[in-house]
Short mmCIF file of C-alpha atoms in Angstrom, two decimals:
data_model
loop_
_atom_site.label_atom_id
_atom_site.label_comp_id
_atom_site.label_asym_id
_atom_site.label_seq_id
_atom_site.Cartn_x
_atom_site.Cartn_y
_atom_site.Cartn_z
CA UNK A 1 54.52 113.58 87.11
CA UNK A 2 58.28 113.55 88.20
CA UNK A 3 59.33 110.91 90.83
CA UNK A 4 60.27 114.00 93.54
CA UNK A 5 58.30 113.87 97.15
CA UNK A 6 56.88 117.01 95.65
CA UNK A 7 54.31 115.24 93.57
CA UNK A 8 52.16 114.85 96.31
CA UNK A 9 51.53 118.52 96.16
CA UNK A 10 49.76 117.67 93.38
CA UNK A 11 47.02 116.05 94.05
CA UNK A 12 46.46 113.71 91.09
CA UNK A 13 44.78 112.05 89.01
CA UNK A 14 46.36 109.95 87.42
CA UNK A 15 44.92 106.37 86.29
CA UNK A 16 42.13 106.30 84.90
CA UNK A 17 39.33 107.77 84.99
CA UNK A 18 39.89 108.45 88.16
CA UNK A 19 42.88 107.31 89.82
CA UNK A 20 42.93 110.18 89.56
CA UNK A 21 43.41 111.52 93.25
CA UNK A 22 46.54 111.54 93.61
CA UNK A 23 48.78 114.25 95.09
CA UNK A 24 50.23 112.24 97.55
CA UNK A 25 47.56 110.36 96.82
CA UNK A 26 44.71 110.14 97.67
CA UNK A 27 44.06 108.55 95.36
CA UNK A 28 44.80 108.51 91.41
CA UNK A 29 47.90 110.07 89.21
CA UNK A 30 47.80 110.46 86.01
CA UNK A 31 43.94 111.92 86.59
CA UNK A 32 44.86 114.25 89.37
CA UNK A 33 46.62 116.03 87.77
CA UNK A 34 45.53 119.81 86.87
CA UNK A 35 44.61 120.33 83.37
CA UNK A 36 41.72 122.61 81.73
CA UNK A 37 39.91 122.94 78.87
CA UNK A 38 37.57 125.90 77.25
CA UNK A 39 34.46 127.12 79.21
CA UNK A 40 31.26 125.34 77.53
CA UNK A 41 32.90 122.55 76.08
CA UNK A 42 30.70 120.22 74.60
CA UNK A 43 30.06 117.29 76.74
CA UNK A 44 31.39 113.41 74.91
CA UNK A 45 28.53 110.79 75.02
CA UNK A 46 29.31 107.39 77.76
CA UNK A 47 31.51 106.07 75.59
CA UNK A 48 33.93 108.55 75.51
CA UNK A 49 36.18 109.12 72.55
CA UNK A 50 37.81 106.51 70.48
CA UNK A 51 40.04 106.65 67.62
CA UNK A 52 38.14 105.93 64.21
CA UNK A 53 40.96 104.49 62.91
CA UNK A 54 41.35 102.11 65.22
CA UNK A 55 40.96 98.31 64.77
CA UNK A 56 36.72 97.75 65.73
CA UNK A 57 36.48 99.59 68.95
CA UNK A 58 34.37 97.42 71.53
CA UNK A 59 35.57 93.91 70.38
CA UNK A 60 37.26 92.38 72.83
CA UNK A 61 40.07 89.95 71.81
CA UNK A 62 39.27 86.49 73.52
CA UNK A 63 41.39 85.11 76.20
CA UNK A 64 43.21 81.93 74.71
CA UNK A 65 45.94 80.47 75.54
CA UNK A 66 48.22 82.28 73.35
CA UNK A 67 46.43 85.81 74.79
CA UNK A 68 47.04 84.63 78.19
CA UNK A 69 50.81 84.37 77.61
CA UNK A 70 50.97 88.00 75.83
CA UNK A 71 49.53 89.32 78.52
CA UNK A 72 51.52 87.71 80.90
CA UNK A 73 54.28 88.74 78.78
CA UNK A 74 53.45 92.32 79.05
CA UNK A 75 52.48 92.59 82.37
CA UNK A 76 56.48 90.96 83.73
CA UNK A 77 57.95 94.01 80.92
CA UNK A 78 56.07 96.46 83.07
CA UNK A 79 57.17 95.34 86.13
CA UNK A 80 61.07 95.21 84.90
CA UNK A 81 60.79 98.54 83.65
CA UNK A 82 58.91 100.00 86.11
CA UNK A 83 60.43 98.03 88.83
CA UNK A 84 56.84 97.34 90.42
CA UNK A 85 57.61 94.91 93.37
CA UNK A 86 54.29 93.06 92.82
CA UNK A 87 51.20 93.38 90.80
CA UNK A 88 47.56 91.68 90.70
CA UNK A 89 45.75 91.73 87.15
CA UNK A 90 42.09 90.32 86.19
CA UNK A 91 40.17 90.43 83.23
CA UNK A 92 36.56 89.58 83.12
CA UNK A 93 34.07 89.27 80.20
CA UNK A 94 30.65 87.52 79.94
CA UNK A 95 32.21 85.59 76.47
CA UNK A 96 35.60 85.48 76.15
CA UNK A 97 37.23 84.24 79.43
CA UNK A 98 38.21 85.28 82.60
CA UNK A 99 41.70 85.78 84.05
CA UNK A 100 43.25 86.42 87.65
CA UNK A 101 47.12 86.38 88.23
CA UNK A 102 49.42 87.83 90.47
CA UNK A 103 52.95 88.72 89.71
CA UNK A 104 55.99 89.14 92.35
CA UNK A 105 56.24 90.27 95.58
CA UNK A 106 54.02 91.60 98.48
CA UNK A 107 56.93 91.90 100.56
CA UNK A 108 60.59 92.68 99.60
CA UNK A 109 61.99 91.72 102.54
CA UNK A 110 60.66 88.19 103.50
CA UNK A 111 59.68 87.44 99.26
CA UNK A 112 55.95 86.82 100.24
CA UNK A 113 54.73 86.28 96.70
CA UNK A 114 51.44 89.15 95.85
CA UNK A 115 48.34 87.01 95.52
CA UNK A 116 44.76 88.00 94.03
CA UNK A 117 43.41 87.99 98.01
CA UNK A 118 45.00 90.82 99.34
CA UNK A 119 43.70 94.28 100.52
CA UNK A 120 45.11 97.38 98.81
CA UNK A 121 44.45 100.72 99.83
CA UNK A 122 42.63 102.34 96.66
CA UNK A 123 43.23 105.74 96.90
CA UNK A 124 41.35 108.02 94.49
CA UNK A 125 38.71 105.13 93.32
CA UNK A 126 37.37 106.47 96.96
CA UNK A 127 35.72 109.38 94.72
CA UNK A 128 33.84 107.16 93.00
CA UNK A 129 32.17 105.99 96.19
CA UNK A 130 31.71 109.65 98.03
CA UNK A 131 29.92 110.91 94.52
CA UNK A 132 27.47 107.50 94.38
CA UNK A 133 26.52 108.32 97.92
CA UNK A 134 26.24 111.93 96.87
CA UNK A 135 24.02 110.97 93.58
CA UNK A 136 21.90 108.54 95.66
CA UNK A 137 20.85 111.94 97.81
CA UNK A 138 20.07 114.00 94.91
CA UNK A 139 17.93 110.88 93.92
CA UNK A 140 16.07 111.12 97.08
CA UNK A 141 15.64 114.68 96.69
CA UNK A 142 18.29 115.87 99.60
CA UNK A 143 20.73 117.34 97.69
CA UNK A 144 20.41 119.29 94.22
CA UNK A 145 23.39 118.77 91.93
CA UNK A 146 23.28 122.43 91.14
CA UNK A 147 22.76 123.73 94.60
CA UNK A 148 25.59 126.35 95.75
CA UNK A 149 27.77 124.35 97.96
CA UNK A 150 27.43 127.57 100.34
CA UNK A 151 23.72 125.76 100.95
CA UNK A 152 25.22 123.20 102.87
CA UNK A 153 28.83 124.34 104.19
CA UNK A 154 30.04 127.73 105.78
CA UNK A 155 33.29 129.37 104.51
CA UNK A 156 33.75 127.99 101.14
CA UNK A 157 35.32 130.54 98.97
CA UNK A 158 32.86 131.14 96.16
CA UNK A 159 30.88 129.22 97.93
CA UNK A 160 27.20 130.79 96.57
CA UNK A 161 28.46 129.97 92.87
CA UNK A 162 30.50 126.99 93.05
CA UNK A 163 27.81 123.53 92.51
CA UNK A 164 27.78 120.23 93.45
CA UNK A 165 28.13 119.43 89.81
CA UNK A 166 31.05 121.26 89.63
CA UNK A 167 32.66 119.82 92.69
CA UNK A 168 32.03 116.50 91.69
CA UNK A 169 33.33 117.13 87.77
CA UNK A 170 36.53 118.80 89.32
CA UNK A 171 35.59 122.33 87.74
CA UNK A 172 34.98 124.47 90.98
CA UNK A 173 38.51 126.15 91.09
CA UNK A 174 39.36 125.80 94.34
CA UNK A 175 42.37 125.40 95.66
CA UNK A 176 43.67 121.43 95.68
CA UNK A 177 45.21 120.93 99.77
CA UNK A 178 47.12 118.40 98.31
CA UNK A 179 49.35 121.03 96.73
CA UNK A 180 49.83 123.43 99.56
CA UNK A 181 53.45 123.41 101.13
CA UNK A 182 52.46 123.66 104.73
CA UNK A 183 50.19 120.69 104.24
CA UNK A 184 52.93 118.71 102.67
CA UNK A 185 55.19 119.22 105.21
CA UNK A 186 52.80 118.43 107.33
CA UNK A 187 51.97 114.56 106.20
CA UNK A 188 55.80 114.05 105.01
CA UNK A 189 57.22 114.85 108.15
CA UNK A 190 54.27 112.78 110.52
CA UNK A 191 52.71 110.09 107.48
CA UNK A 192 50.96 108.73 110.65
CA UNK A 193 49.30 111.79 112.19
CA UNK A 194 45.50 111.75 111.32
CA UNK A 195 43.71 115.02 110.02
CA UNK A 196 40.20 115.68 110.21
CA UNK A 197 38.50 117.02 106.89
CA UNK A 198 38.29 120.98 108.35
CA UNK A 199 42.05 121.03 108.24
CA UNK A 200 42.38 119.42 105.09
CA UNK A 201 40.29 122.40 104.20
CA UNK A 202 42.32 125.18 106.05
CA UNK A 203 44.82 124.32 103.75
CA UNK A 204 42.78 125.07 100.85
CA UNK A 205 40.76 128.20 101.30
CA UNK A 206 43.98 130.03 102.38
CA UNK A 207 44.60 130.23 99.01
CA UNK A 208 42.44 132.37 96.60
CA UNK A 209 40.30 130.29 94.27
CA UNK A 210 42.20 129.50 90.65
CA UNK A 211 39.19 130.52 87.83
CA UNK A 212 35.38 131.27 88.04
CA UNK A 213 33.33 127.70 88.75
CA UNK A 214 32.86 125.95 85.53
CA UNK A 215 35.63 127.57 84.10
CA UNK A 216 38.06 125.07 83.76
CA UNK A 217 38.86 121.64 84.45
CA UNK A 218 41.08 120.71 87.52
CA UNK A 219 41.42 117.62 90.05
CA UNK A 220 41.22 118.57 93.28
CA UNK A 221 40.81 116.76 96.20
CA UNK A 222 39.06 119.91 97.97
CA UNK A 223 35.82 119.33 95.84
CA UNK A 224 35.63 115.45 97.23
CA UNK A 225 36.41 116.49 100.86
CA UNK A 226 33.17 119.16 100.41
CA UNK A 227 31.09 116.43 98.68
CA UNK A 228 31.76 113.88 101.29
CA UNK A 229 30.61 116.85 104.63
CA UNK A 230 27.44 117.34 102.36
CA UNK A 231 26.56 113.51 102.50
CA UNK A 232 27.28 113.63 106.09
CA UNK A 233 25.28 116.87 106.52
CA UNK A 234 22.34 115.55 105.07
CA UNK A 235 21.98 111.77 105.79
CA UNK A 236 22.83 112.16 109.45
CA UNK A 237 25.62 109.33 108.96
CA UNK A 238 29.17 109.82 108.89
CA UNK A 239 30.71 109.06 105.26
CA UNK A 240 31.96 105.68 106.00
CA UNK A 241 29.05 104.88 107.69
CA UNK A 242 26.40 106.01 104.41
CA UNK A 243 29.08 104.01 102.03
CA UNK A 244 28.68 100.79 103.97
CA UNK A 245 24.96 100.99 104.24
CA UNK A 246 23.85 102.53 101.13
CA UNK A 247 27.23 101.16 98.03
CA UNK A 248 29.13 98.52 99.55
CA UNK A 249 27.06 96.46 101.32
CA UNK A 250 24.14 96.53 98.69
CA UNK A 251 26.88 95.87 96.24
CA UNK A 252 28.14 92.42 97.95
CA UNK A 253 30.91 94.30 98.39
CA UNK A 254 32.14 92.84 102.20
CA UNK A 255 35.67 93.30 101.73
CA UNK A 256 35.38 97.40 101.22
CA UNK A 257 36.22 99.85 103.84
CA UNK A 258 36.32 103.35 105.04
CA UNK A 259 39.15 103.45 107.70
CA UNK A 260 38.88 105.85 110.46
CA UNK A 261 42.63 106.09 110.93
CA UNK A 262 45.56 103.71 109.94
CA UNK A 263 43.76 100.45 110.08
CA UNK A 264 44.50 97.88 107.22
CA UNK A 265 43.10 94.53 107.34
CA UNK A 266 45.22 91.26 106.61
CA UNK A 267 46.29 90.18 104.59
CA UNK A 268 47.81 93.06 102.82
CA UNK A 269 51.29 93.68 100.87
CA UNK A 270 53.94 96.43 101.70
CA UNK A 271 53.74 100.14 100.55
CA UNK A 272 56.48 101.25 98.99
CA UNK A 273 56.32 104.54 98.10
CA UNK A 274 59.00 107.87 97.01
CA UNK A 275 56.33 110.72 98.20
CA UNK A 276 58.46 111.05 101.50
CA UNK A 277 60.18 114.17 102.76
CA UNK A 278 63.69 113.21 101.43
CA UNK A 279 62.45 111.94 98.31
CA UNK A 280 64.16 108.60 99.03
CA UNK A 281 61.79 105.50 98.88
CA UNK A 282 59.86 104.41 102.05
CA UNK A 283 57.11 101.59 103.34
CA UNK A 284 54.03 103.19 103.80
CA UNK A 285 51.93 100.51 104.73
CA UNK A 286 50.71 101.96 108.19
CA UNK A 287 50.51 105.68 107.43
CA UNK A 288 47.38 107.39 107.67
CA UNK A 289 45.37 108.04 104.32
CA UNK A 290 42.85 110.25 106.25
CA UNK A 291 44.64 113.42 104.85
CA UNK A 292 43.04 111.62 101.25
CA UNK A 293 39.43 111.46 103.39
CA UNK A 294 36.80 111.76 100.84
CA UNK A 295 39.47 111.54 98.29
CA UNK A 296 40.92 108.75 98.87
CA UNK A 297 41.49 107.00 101.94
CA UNK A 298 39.33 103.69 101.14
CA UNK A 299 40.65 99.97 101.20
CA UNK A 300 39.40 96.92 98.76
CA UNK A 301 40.19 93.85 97.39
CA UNK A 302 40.16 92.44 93.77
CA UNK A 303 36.99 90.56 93.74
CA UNK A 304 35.10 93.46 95.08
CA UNK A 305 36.62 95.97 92.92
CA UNK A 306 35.24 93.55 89.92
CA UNK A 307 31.97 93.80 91.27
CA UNK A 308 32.35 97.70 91.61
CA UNK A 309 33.79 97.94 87.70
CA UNK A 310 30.33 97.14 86.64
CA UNK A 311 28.01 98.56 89.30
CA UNK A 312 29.35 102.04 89.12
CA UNK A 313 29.31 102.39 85.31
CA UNK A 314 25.85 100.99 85.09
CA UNK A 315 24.59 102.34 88.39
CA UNK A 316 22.81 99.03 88.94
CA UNK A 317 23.99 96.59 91.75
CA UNK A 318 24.98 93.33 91.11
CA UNK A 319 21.57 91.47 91.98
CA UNK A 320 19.78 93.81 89.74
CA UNK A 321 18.51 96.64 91.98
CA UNK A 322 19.35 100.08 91.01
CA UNK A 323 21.79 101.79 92.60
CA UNK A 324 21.11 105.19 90.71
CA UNK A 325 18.63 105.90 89.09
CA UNK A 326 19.39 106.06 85.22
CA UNK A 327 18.43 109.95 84.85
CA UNK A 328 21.12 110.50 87.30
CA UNK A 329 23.52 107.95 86.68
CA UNK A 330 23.11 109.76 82.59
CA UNK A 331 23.88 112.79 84.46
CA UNK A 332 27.10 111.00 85.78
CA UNK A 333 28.24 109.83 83.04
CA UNK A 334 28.32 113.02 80.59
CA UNK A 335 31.69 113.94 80.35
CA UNK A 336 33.70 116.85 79.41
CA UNK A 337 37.29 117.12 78.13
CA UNK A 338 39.85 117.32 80.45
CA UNK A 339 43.08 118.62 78.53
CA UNK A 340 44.39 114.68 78.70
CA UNK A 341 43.68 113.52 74.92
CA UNK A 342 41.37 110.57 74.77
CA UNK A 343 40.86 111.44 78.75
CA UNK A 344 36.87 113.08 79.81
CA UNK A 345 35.39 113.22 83.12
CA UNK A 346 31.86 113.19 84.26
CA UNK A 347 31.16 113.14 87.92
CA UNK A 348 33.80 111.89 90.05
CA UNK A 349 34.39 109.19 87.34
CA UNK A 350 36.19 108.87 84.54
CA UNK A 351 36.34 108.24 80.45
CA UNK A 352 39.09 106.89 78.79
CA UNK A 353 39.31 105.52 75.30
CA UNK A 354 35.75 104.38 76.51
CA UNK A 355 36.60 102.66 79.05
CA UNK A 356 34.79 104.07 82.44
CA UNK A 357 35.94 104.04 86.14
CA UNK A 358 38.73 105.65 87.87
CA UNK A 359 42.11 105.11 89.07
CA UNK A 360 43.72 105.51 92.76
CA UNK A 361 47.16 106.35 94.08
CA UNK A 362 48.15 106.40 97.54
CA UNK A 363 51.69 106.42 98.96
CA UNK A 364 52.83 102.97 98.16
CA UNK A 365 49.76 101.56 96.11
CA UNK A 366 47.97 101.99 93.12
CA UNK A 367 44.56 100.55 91.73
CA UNK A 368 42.95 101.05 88.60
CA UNK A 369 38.73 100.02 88.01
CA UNK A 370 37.63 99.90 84.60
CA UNK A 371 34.83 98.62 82.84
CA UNK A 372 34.32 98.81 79.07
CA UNK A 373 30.29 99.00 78.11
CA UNK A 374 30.66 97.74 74.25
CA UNK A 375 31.94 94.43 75.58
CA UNK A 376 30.76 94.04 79.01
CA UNK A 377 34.52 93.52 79.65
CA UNK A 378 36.12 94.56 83.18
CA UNK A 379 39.77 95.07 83.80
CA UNK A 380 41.39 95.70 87.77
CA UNK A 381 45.04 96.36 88.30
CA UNK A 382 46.47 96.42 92.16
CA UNK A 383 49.88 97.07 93.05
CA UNK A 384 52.11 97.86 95.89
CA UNK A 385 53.98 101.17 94.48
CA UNK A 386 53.48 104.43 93.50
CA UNK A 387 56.30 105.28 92.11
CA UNK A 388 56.29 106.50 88.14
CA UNK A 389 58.33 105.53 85.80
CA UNK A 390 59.34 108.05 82.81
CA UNK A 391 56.44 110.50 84.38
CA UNK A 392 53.55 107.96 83.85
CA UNK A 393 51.87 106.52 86.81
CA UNK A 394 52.37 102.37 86.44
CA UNK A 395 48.57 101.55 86.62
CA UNK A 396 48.61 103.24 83.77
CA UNK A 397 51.37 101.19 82.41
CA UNK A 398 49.39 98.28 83.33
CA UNK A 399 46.16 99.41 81.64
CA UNK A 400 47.73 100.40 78.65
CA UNK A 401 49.57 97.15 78.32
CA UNK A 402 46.53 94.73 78.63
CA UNK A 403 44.28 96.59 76.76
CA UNK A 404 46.87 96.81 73.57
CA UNK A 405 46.32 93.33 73.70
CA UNK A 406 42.81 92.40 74.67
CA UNK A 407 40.91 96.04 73.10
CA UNK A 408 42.80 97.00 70.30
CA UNK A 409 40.40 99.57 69.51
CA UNK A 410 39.76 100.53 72.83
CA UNK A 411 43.51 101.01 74.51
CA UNK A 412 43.69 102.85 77.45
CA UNK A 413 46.17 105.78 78.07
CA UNK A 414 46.14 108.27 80.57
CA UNK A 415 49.47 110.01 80.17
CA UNK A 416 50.54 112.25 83.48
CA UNK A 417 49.28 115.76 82.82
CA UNK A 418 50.81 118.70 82.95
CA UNK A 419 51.72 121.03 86.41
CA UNK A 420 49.25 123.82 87.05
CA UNK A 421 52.01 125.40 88.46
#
């Protein structure tokens, strides 16, 4: 992705496994972004791909001393490079150590340093919420993940062919909003205005659709904004309202949101962000993710996004119940390519070098959730910028630099992928 305002056309993907919302994010870079692969391609098991040659995938290095400074090492070479005002990294596994650190500033101005408590606005990781909510309906036999979308919502274009499935894998071909010019010059010129999910929508089915449902693979923050009026549709709640009562609150998770317009609780760093209508860098910290809705308009904090590394790749809450059941939570995680190499996506979540979760970029922050299955081992990245450096997204930096270290076998990598357009 180039560092131009036009990248939030885009829509995104970009982190991992899901930051993946991203056009002006919503949520995720490196994973938003549009790439395809062959009809039919065979799906890669929960794992995901890992290099054969690489030192003993799923070992995970343990955190001594001598790790801890490597990392810290490698994490401050980021930042310079990247010039990433401030930046929160942990590291959990059940074995080798724990580790929580914060790195330079939340605030530019003033020099408040960036601490481990802070709120961050996650961006695309809000997928990963709108599809549990969506799974836990099709486990109470609401929702069918292969029912037409057209069952539920009026006006969709292809709407008798295009699934649920295929919405939530990003292979409907619809039209991403995100990318649209009018709706860009919409949220650059008013980043505070508020838009309900029908115009986010308007923007989309003006355009024709992109390939035949299944087709292809391509992140789009239409599919999530259809996903998340279905879970509305048929629990009788609105979205935020089914998230908090049915994930978060289950999960222990106290300290997750769904905003209903600009709200941000405290404490919280400064956005700083280059998706602005001159292209010039900007604060974001009060504009309004609802244009990300669905997408990618949620809020969290570092403890609760460990809890949520685990919980969503297992589909079993933290005290043991199950969150989905594991025939669906299978279905969730079988993956397909997505054009990225080492990169596969099941539904609404991501698989990268085997490690599973998702990503999020929003003007001015950037999360990445990952959780690594062979060695229980979880790994959460908040920052207060968007902005890439050398077309890579910096969570991704982030991930790739800690994992060099701590998985050799298992590093993660989500280069930016290529324009659709």
């Amino acid at each position: 992705m180039t560092h131009s305002c036009r990248r939030l056309r885009r829509g995104v993907v970009t982190a991992v496994a899901a930051g993946m919302l991203m056009v002006p994010m919503t949520g995720g870079t490196a994973f938003g972004a549009p790439a395809s692969v062959p009809a039919g391609a065979t799906a890669v098991g929960p794992l995901g791909p890992t290099d054969p040659a690489s030192p003993s995938p799923g070992v995970f290095t343990e955190l001594t001393p001598d790790v801890v400074n490597q990392i810290e090492q490698s994490v401050q070479q980021v930042m310079r490079e990247a010039n990433v005002p401030g930046v929160t990294v942990g590291i959990w596994t059940p074995d080798k150590g724990r580790y929580i650190e914060s790195f330079g500033v939340a605030d530019k101005s003033t020099g408040e340093e960036m601490s481990p408590d802070l709120f961050l606005r996650i961006g695309s990781e809000s997928k990963t919420f709108t599809v549990t909510s969506l799974l836990e309906l099709v486990d109470q036999n609401k929702v069918g993940l292969d029912d037409p979308i057209g069952k539920y919502i009026d006006g969709v274009p292809n709407g008798d062919e295009i699934t649920l499935r295929q919405l939530a894998g990003m292979r409907s071909g619809l039209f991403n909003y995100s990318e649209d010019d009018g709706f860009f010059k919409a949220l650059t010129s008013d980043p505070e205005r508020s838009f309900t999910p029908q115009q986010l929508l308007d923007y989309s089915f003006k355009h024709p659709v992109l390939f035949q449902p299944g087709e292809k693979f391509y992140y789009c923050n239409t599919n999530l904004v259809l996903l998340g009026l279905v879970v509305e549709k048929m629990s009788g709640q609105s979205l935020g309202a089914f998230i908090k009562d049915n994930v978060t609150e289950p999960a222990g998770m106290n300290d997750t949101l769904f905003p209903v317009g600009a709200e941000f609780p405290t404490p919280h760093p400064q956005g700083y962000t280059n998706q602005t209508a001159t292209g010039e860098v900007e604060i974001s910290t009060n504009w309004n993710p609802s244009w990300g809705w669905a997408a990618g308009s949620m809020i969290s904090t570092l403890e609760d996004l460990h809890a949520w590394a685990r919980t969503v790749a297992t589909g079993v809450f933290p005290n043991g119940d199950t969150m989905i059941t594991p025939a669906t939570q299978k279905q969730r995680l079988t993956t397909l390519p997505t054009g990225i190499p080492g990169a596969a996506y099941g539904l609404g979540i991501f698989n990268v070098q085997g490690w599973i979760g998702h990503n999020g970029s929003l003007p001015g922050y950037e999360t990445l959730t990952i959780y690594l299955p062979a060695a229980q081992a979880t790994i959460v990245v908040m920052l207060n910028t968007d902005i890439n450096h050398d077309g890579t997204e910096p969570s991704t930096l982030f991930g790739q630099a800690v994992t060099k270290i701590v998985t050799p076998g298992n590093v993660f990598n989500l280069p930016a992928a290529p324009a659709a357009r």
